[in-house]
Coordinates of C-alpha atoms in Angstrom, one line a residue:
M1 CA 47.3 -78.4 -25.7
T2 CA 46.9 -74.9 -26.9
R3 CA 43.4 -75.5 -27.9
K4 CA 42.5 -77.1 -24.6
T5 CA 44.0 -74.1 -22.7
K6 CA 42.1 -71.7 -24.9
D7 CA 38.8 -73.7 -24.3
L8 CA 39.5 -73.8 -20.5
R9 CA 40.0 -70.0 -20.4
R10 CA 36.7 -69.6 -22.4
Q11 CA 34.9 -71.8 -19.9
L12 CA 36.3 -69.7 -17.0
R13 CA 35.1 -66.6 -18.7
K14 CA 31.7 -68.0 -19.1
A15 CA 31.6 -69.0 -15.4
V16 CA 32.4 -65.4 -14.5
V17 CA 29.8 -64.1 -16.9
D18 CA 27.3 -66.6 -15.4
H19 CA 27.8 -64.9 -12.0
V20 CA 27.4 -61.4 -13.7
S21 CA 24.2 -62.5 -15.4
D22 CA 22.6 -63.6 -12.2
S23 CA 23.9 -60.9 -9.8
F24 CA 23.1 -58.0 -12.1
L25 CA 19.5 -59.1 -12.7
E26 CA 16.8 -57.2 -10.9
T27 CA 19.3 -55.2 -8.9
N28 CA 16.7 -52.9 -7.4
V29 CA 14.6 -55.6 -5.7
P30 CA 16.5 -55.7 -2.3
L31 CA 16.4 -51.9 -2.1
L32 CA 12.7 -51.7 -2.8
V33 CA 11.9 -54.3 -0.2
L34 CA 14.0 -52.4 2.4
I35 CA 12.3 -49.1 1.6
E36 CA 8.9 -50.6 1.8
A37 CA 9.6 -52.0 5.3
A38 CA 11.0 -48.6 6.4
Q39 CA 7.9 -46.7 5.1
A40 CA 5.7 -49.1 7.1
G41 CA 7.7 -48.2 10.2
D42 CA 8.6 -51.9 10.9
Q43 CA 12.0 -51.6 12.4
A44 CA 12.4 -55.4 12.9
E45 CA 11.9 -56.0 9.2
V46 CA 14.2 -53.2 8.3
E47 CA 17.0 -54.9 10.3
E48 CA 16.2 -58.2 8.6
Y49 CA 16.1 -56.7 5.0
S50 CA 19.2 -54.6 5.8
H51 CA 21.2 -57.8 6.0
V52 CA 19.7 -59.0 2.7
F53 CA 20.5 -55.6 1.1
S54 CA 24.1 -55.6 2.4
E55 CA 24.7 -59.2 1.2
H56 CA 23.3 -58.1 -2.2
A57 CA 25.8 -55.2 -2.3
E58 CA 28.7 -57.4 -1.3
K59 CA 27.7 -59.9 -4.1
L60 CA 27.7 -57.1 -6.7
V61 CA 31.2 -56.0 -5.6
E62 CA 32.5 -59.6 -5.4
V63 CA 31.2 -60.4 -8.9
A64 CA 32.6 -57.1 -10.3
T65 CA 36.0 -57.9 -8.8
L66 CA 35.8 -61.4 -10.3
A67 CA 35.1 -59.9 -13.7
C68 CA 38.1 -57.7 -13.4
S69 CA 40.3 -60.7 -12.8
M70 CA 39.4 -62.1 -16.2
S71 CA 39.8 -58.9 -18.2
D72 CA 42.9 -57.4 -19.7
Q73 CA 41.3 -53.9 -20.3
D74 CA 43.2 -51.8 -17.9
D75 CA 41.0 -48.7 -18.2
G76 CA 37.8 -50.7 -17.9
V77 CA 39.0 -52.6 -14.9
R78 CA 39.9 -49.3 -13.1
M79 CA 36.4 -48.0 -13.8
V80 CA 34.8 -51.2 -12.4
R81 CA 36.9 -51.0 -9.3
Y82 CA 36.1 -47.4 -8.7
A83 CA 32.4 -48.0 -9.2
A84 CA 32.5 -51.0 -6.9
A85 CA 34.2 -48.9 -4.2
Q86 CA 31.4 -46.4 -4.5
I87 CA 28.9 -49.2 -4.0
E88 CA 30.7 -50.3 -0.8
A89 CA 30.8 -46.8 0.6
L90 CA 27.1 -46.1 -0.2
C91 CA 25.6 -49.3 1.1
P92 CA 25.8 -48.5 4.9
Q93 CA 24.5 -45.0 4.2
V94 CA 21.4 -46.4 2.4
V95 CA 20.8 -48.8 5.4
N96 CA 21.1 -45.9 7.9
A97 CA 18.6 -43.8 5.8
A98 CA 16.1 -46.8 6.0
R99 CA 16.6 -47.0 9.7
I100 CA 15.9 -43.3 10.1
L101 CA 12.7 -43.6 8.0
A102 CA 11.5 -46.7 10.0
A103 CA 11.9 -44.7 13.2
R104 CA 10.0 -41.7 11.8
P105 CA 7.8 -43.1 9.0
K106 CA 5.7 -40.0 8.8
S107 CA 8.6 -37.6 8.6
K108 CA 8.8 -35.8 5.3
I109 CA 12.5 -35.0 5.7
A110 CA 13.2 -38.7 6.5
Q111 CA 11.3 -39.7 3.3
E112 CA 13.1 -37.2 1.2
N113 CA 16.4 -38.4 2.6
M114 CA 15.5 -42.0 1.7
D115 CA 14.5 -40.9 -1.8
A116 CA 17.8 -39.2 -2.3
F117 CA 19.8 -42.2 -1.3
K118 CA 17.6 -44.5 -3.4
L119 CA 18.3 -42.4 -6.5
S120 CA 22.0 -42.3 -5.6
W121 CA 22.1 -46.1 -5.2
E122 CA 20.3 -46.7 -8.5
N123 CA 22.7 -44.4 -10.3
Q124 CA 25.8 -46.1 -8.8
V125 CA 24.4 -49.6 -9.6
R126 CA 23.8 -48.5 -13.2
I127 CA 27.3 -47.1 -13.5
L128 CA 28.8 -50.4 -12.1
T129 CA 26.6 -52.5 -14.4
E130 CA 27.7 -50.5 -17.5
A131 CA 31.3 -50.7 -16.4
V132 CA 31.1 -54.5 -15.9
D133 CA 29.4 -54.9 -19.3
D134 CA 32.2 -53.0 -20.9
I135 CA 34.9 -55.5 -19.7
T136 CA 32.7 -58.5 -20.3
T137 CA 32.7 -60.2 -23.7
I138 CA 29.2 -59.9 -25.3
D139 CA 29.5 -63.3 -26.9
D140 CA 30.0 -65.0 -23.6
F141 CA 27.1 -63.0 -22.1
L142 CA 24.8 -64.0 -24.8
A143 CA 25.8 -67.6 -24.6
V144 CA 25.2 -67.7 -20.9
S145 CA 21.9 -65.8 -21.2
E146 CA 20.7 -68.2 -23.8
S147 CA 21.4 -71.1 -21.5
H148 CA 19.6 -69.5 -18.6
I149 CA 16.6 -68.6 -20.7
L150 CA 16.3 -72.2 -22.0
E151 CA 16.4 -73.4 -18.3
D152 CA 13.7 -70.9 -17.4
V153 CA 11.6 -71.7 -20.4
N154 CA 11.7 -75.4 -19.2
K155 CA 10.6 -74.3 -15.7
C156 CA 7.7 -72.3 -17.2
V157 CA 6.4 -75.2 -19.3
L158 CA 6.7 -77.6 -16.4
A159 CA 4.9 -75.2 -14.1
L160 CA 2.2 -74.9 -16.8
Q161 CA 1.8 -78.6 -16.9
E162 CA 1.6 -78.8 -13.1
R163 CA -0.8 -75.8 -12.9
D164 CA 1.7 -74.1 -10.6
A165 CA 0.7 -70.4 -10.9
D166 CA 3.3 -69.0 -8.5
T167 CA 6.3 -70.7 -10.1
L168 CA 5.0 -69.8 -13.6
D169 CA 4.6 -66.2 -12.7
R170 CA 8.0 -65.9 -10.9
T171 CA 9.9 -67.7 -13.6
A172 CA 8.3 -65.7 -16.4
G173 CA 9.4 -62.6 -14.6
A174 CA 12.9 -63.8 -14.6
I175 CA 12.7 -64.5 -18.4
R176 CA 11.4 -61.0 -19.0
G177 CA 14.2 -59.5 -17.0
R178 CA 16.9 -61.5 -18.8
T179 CA 15.5 -60.7 -22.2
A180 CA 15.3 -57.0 -21.4
R181 CA 18.9 -57.1 -20.2
V182 CA 20.0 -58.9 -23.3
C183 CA 18.3 -56.3 -25.5
N184 CA 19.9 -53.5 -23.6
V185 CA 23.4 -54.9 -23.7
V186 CA 23.1 -55.7 -27.4
E187 CA 21.7 -52.3 -28.3
A188 CA 24.5 -50.6 -26.3
E189 CA 27.1 -52.7 -28.1
M190 CA 25.6 -51.7 -31.5
E191 CA 26.1 -48.0 -30.7
N192 CA 29.8 -48.7 -31.4
Y193 CA 29.1 -49.6 -35.0
E194 CA 28.3 -47.5 -38.0
D195 CA 25.0 -47.9 -39.8
N196 CA 25.2 -51.0 -42.0
V197 CA 23.4 -54.2 -42.8
Y198 CA 25.0 -56.0 -39.9
K199 CA 24.0 -53.4 -37.3
K200 CA 20.4 -53.3 -38.7
R201 CA 20.0 -57.0 -38.5
V202 CA 21.2 -57.2 -34.9
V203 CA 19.1 -54.2 -33.8
D204 CA 16.0 -55.6 -35.6
S205 CA 16.4 -59.0 -33.9
A206 CA 16.6 -57.3 -30.5
V207 CA 13.5 -55.2 -31.3
V208 CA 11.5 -58.2 -32.4
L209 CA 12.4 -60.0 -29.2
R210 CA 11.6 -57.1 -26.9
D211 CA 8.5 -55.6 -28.6
H212 CA 6.8 -58.7 -30.0
V213 CA 8.0 -62.1 -28.8
I214 CA 8.4 -61.5 -25.1
L215 CA 5.2 -59.4 -24.9
N216 CA 3.2 -62.3 -26.6
F217 CA 4.8 -64.7 -24.1
I218 CA 4.0 -62.6 -21.0
Q219 CA 0.4 -62.1 -22.2
R220 CA 0.0 -65.9 -22.3
V221 CA 1.5 -66.2 -18.9
H222 CA -1.0 -63.7 -17.4
V223 CA -3.8 -65.6 -19.0
A224 CA -2.5 -68.9 -17.5
V225 CA -1.9 -67.4 -14.1
E226 CA -5.4 -65.9 -13.9
A227 CA -7.0 -69.1 -15.2
F228 CA -5.2 -71.2 -12.5
G229 CA -6.2 -68.7 -9.8
S230 CA -9.9 -68.8 -10.8
G231 CA -9.9 -72.5 -11.4
N232 CA -10.7 -72.1 -15.1
V233 CA -8.0 -74.4 -16.3
G234 CA -9.8 -75.0 -19.6
A235 CA -9.1 -71.4 -20.7
V236 CA -5.4 -72.2 -21.1
N237 CA -4.2 -73.5 -24.5
D238 CA -1.0 -75.5 -23.6
I239 CA 0.1 -75.8 -27.2
D240 CA 0.0 -72.1 -27.8
F241 CA 1.7 -71.4 -24.5
I242 CA 4.6 -73.8 -25.3
E243 CA 4.9 -72.3 -28.8
S244 CA 5.2 -68.8 -27.3
A245 CA 7.8 -70.0 -24.9
R246 CA 9.8 -71.7 -27.7
M247 CA 9.7 -68.4 -29.6
V248 CA 11.4 -66.7 -26.7
Y249 CA 14.3 -69.1 -26.9
E250 CA 14.4 -68.8 -30.7
G251 CA 14.4 -65.0 -30.3
I252 CA 17.4 -65.1 -28.0
R253 CA 19.2 -67.5 -30.4
E254 CA 18.4 -65.2 -33.3
V255 CA 19.9 -62.2 -31.4
R256 CA 23.0 -64.2 -30.6
K257 CA 23.4 -65.5 -34.1
S258 CA 23.0 -62.0 -35.5
V259 CA 25.8 -60.7 -33.3
L260 CA 28.1 -63.5 -34.3
M261 CA 27.6 -62.5 -37.9
G262 CA 30.1 -59.7 -37.3
R263 CA 32.8 -61.9 -35.9
S264 CA 36.0 -63.1 -37.6
A265 CA 36.4 -66.8 -38.7
E266 CA 38.6 -67.6 -35.7
E267 CA 36.2 -66.2 -33.2
I268 CA 33.2 -68.0 -34.7
E269 CA 35.0 -71.3 -34.9
S270 CA 36.3 -71.1 -31.3
E271 CA 32.8 -70.4 -30.0
S272 CA 30.6 -72.5 -32.2
D273 CA 32.6 -75.7 -32.7
L274 CA 32.2 -76.7 -29.0
E275 CA 28.7 -75.4 -28.5
E276 CA 26.8 -76.4 -31.7
E277 CA 25.9 -79.8 -30.4
E278 CA 25.0 -78.4 -27.0
I279 CA 22.6 -75.9 -28.5
Y280 CA 20.7 -78.4 -30.6
E281 CA 20.6 -80.9 -27.7
S282 CA 19.3 -78.2 -25.3
K283 CA 16.7 -77.0 -27.8
S284 CA 15.3 -80.5 -28.0
K285 CA 15.0 -80.6 -24.2
I286 CA 12.4 -77.9 -23.9
A287 CA 9.7 -79.6 -21.7
G288 CA 6.7 -80.6 -23.8
F289 CA 8.2 -79.2 -27.0
G290 CA 8.3 -82.4 -29.0
E291 CA 4.9 -83.6 -27.7
N292 CA 3.0 -80.5 -28.8
Q293 CA 4.6 -79.8 -32.1
S294 CA 3.1 -81.4 -35.2
E295 CA 5.9 -84.0 -34.8
V296 CA 7.7 -82.3 -37.7
D297 CA 11.0 -82.6 -35.9
N298 CA 10.6 -86.3 -35.1
S299 CA 9.5 -87.3 -38.6
R300 CA 12.3 -85.3 -40.1
A301 CA 14.9 -87.0 -37.9
R302 CA 13.4 -90.4 -38.7
M303 CA 13.4 -89.6 -42.3
M304 CA 17.1 -88.8 -42.2
T305 CA 18.1 -91.9 -40.3
Q306 CA 16.2 -94.1 -42.7
W307 CA 18.0 -93.0 -45.8
P308 CA 20.1 -95.6 -47.6
E309 CA 23.7 -95.8 -46.5
E310 CA 24.9 -94.8 -50.0
D311 CA 22.9 -91.6 -49.9
K312 CA 24.2 -90.8 -46.4
K313 CA 27.7 -91.2 -47.6
K314 CA 27.1 -88.9 -50.5
I315 CA 25.6 -86.3 -48.2
A316 CA 28.5 -86.7 -45.7
A317 CA 30.9 -86.1 -48.6
Q318 CA 29.1 -83.0 -49.7
V319 CA 29.1 -81.7 -46.1
E320 CA 32.8 -82.2 -45.8
I321 CA 33.3 -80.3 -49.1
F322 CA 31.1 -77.5 -47.7
K323 CA 33.2 -77.4 -44.5
I324 CA 36.4 -77.0 -46.6
E325 CA 34.8 -74.2 -48.7
K326 CA 33.5 -72.5 -45.5
S327 CA 36.9 -72.6 -44.0
M328 CA 38.4 -71.0 -47.1
F329 CA 35.6 -68.5 -47.2
D330 CA 36.1 -67.5 -43.5
K331 CA 39.9 -67.0 -44.0
E332 CA 39.2 -64.8 -47.0
V333 CA 36.6 -62.6 -45.4
A334 CA 38.6 -62.3 -42.2
K335 CA 41.0 -60.1 -44.1
W336 CA 38.4 -57.5 -44.5
D337 CA 36.9 -55.0 -42.1
D338 CA 33.2 -56.1 -42.1
T339 CA 32.0 -53.3 -39.8
G340 CA 32.1 -51.0 -42.8
N341 CA 31.7 -53.5 -45.7
D342 CA 28.1 -54.5 -46.4
I343 CA 29.3 -57.0 -49.0
I344 CA 31.3 -59.0 -46.5
V345 CA 28.3 -58.9 -44.0
L346 CA 26.0 -60.2 -46.7
A347 CA 28.5 -62.9 -47.7
K348 CA 28.7 -64.0 -44.0
Q349 CA 24.9 -64.0 -43.8
M350 CA 24.7 -66.3 -46.9
C351 CA 27.2 -68.6 -45.3
M352 CA 25.2 -68.8 -42.1
I353 CA 22.1 -69.7 -44.1
M354 CA 24.0 -72.4 -46.0
M355 CA 25.1 -73.8 -42.6
E356 CA 21.4 -74.1 -41.6
M357 CA 20.6 -75.8 -44.9
T358 CA 23.5 -78.3 -44.2
D359 CA 22.1 -79.0 -40.7
F360 CA 18.8 -79.8 -42.3
T361 CA 20.4 -82.6 -44.3
R362 CA 21.6 -84.0 -40.9
G363 CA 18.1 -84.0 -39.5
R364 CA 18.6 -81.1 -37.1
G365 CA 18.7 -77.3 -37.0
S366 CA 16.1 -74.5 -37.3
L367 CA 14.8 -75.5 -40.7
K368 CA 11.8 -77.8 -40.1
N369 CA 10.6 -78.9 -43.6
T370 CA 11.3 -78.6 -47.3
M371 CA 9.3 -75.3 -47.4
D372 CA 11.8 -73.8 -44.8
L373 CA 14.6 -75.1 -47.0
I374 CA 13.1 -73.4 -50.1
N375 CA 12.7 -70.1 -48.1
A376 CA 16.3 -70.4 -47.0
A377 CA 17.4 -70.8 -50.6
K378 CA 15.4 -67.7 -51.5
K379 CA 17.1 -65.7 -48.8
I380 CA 20.5 -66.7 -50.2
S381 CA 19.3 -65.6 -53.7
E382 CA 18.1 -62.2 -52.3
A383 CA 21.4 -61.7 -50.5
G384 CA 23.2 -62.6 -53.7
T385 CA 21.2 -60.0 -55.6
K386 CA 22.2 -57.3 -53.1
V387 CA 25.9 -58.3 -53.5
R388 CA 25.7 -57.6 -57.2

């Protein structure tokens, strides 16, 4: 019963974080659309977009209040409530500034007034976003973000296969926005840590995602959108596109996994036990993923299922032994403060790699073939050398 209650609370937290993830994504779009209509002097559109902008502001406040209800950080909650009150007070003032500009679109004073309120609004939204992030568990945020990005990656691949340029471009923009927010949240979180192996790994994974993986994906999206627009469909390499989309999802997973390296045994178990199967299932559901790989995953799964029963039992026994050893290891390292102990961080890293190797024996996981298995063993060896 205690476990079920704990799991239920975690699901409620994730539901709240889900709202936060969606509501605080591209927060400046409703404002920019409103200002554009005002600058064009279109008063009818300003009234229409004023309602959209007001609803957006109400949503921000509503979600922030919801986040407060799930947090026990009194100081953080007060900050969120104060920032939300500022948003509520500022919203009608921004709308009035847009109405004034729409009535006098050529007025320099009206434009400067609009610019001042725009800057004020952006600052207040940034303060509210940071305040909400402070009372939101980063582990829940990353789990929800990973799920959303997987869904968006699927949409992108389906749009590619259907040659739907508009959906492809729009969904890719959402992926880019989500990954940028993930990187910002993670890097802000890492500022609370001293320089060590753990912090370096987390920051490096975020940098790779932001500066390499997502840029490669967006570049391929642009090529595809232009090709569909010009009718030159042959210029798009579907396999390369799907691989770049898969790498985005893998990049998010790597960031999340790196962050979890700094968690205690109890935290890791409570989060990973229920989600591990979901993660692997979700990964296999990337549209077109299995069809365009070199069928490594399928052949590996078939190979594992075709093993003799005696061998399967031996492997299962070894896996159970590994679980026991892992549990003992987690209890031991939980006694130590890993934020300032590189040895503990390295030991946890070795344990995570061993878990990946164990998953390989079950026909699943991030290791695709025996070469990946060998490389994983090398990583353990290198980490062991550093421990010495």
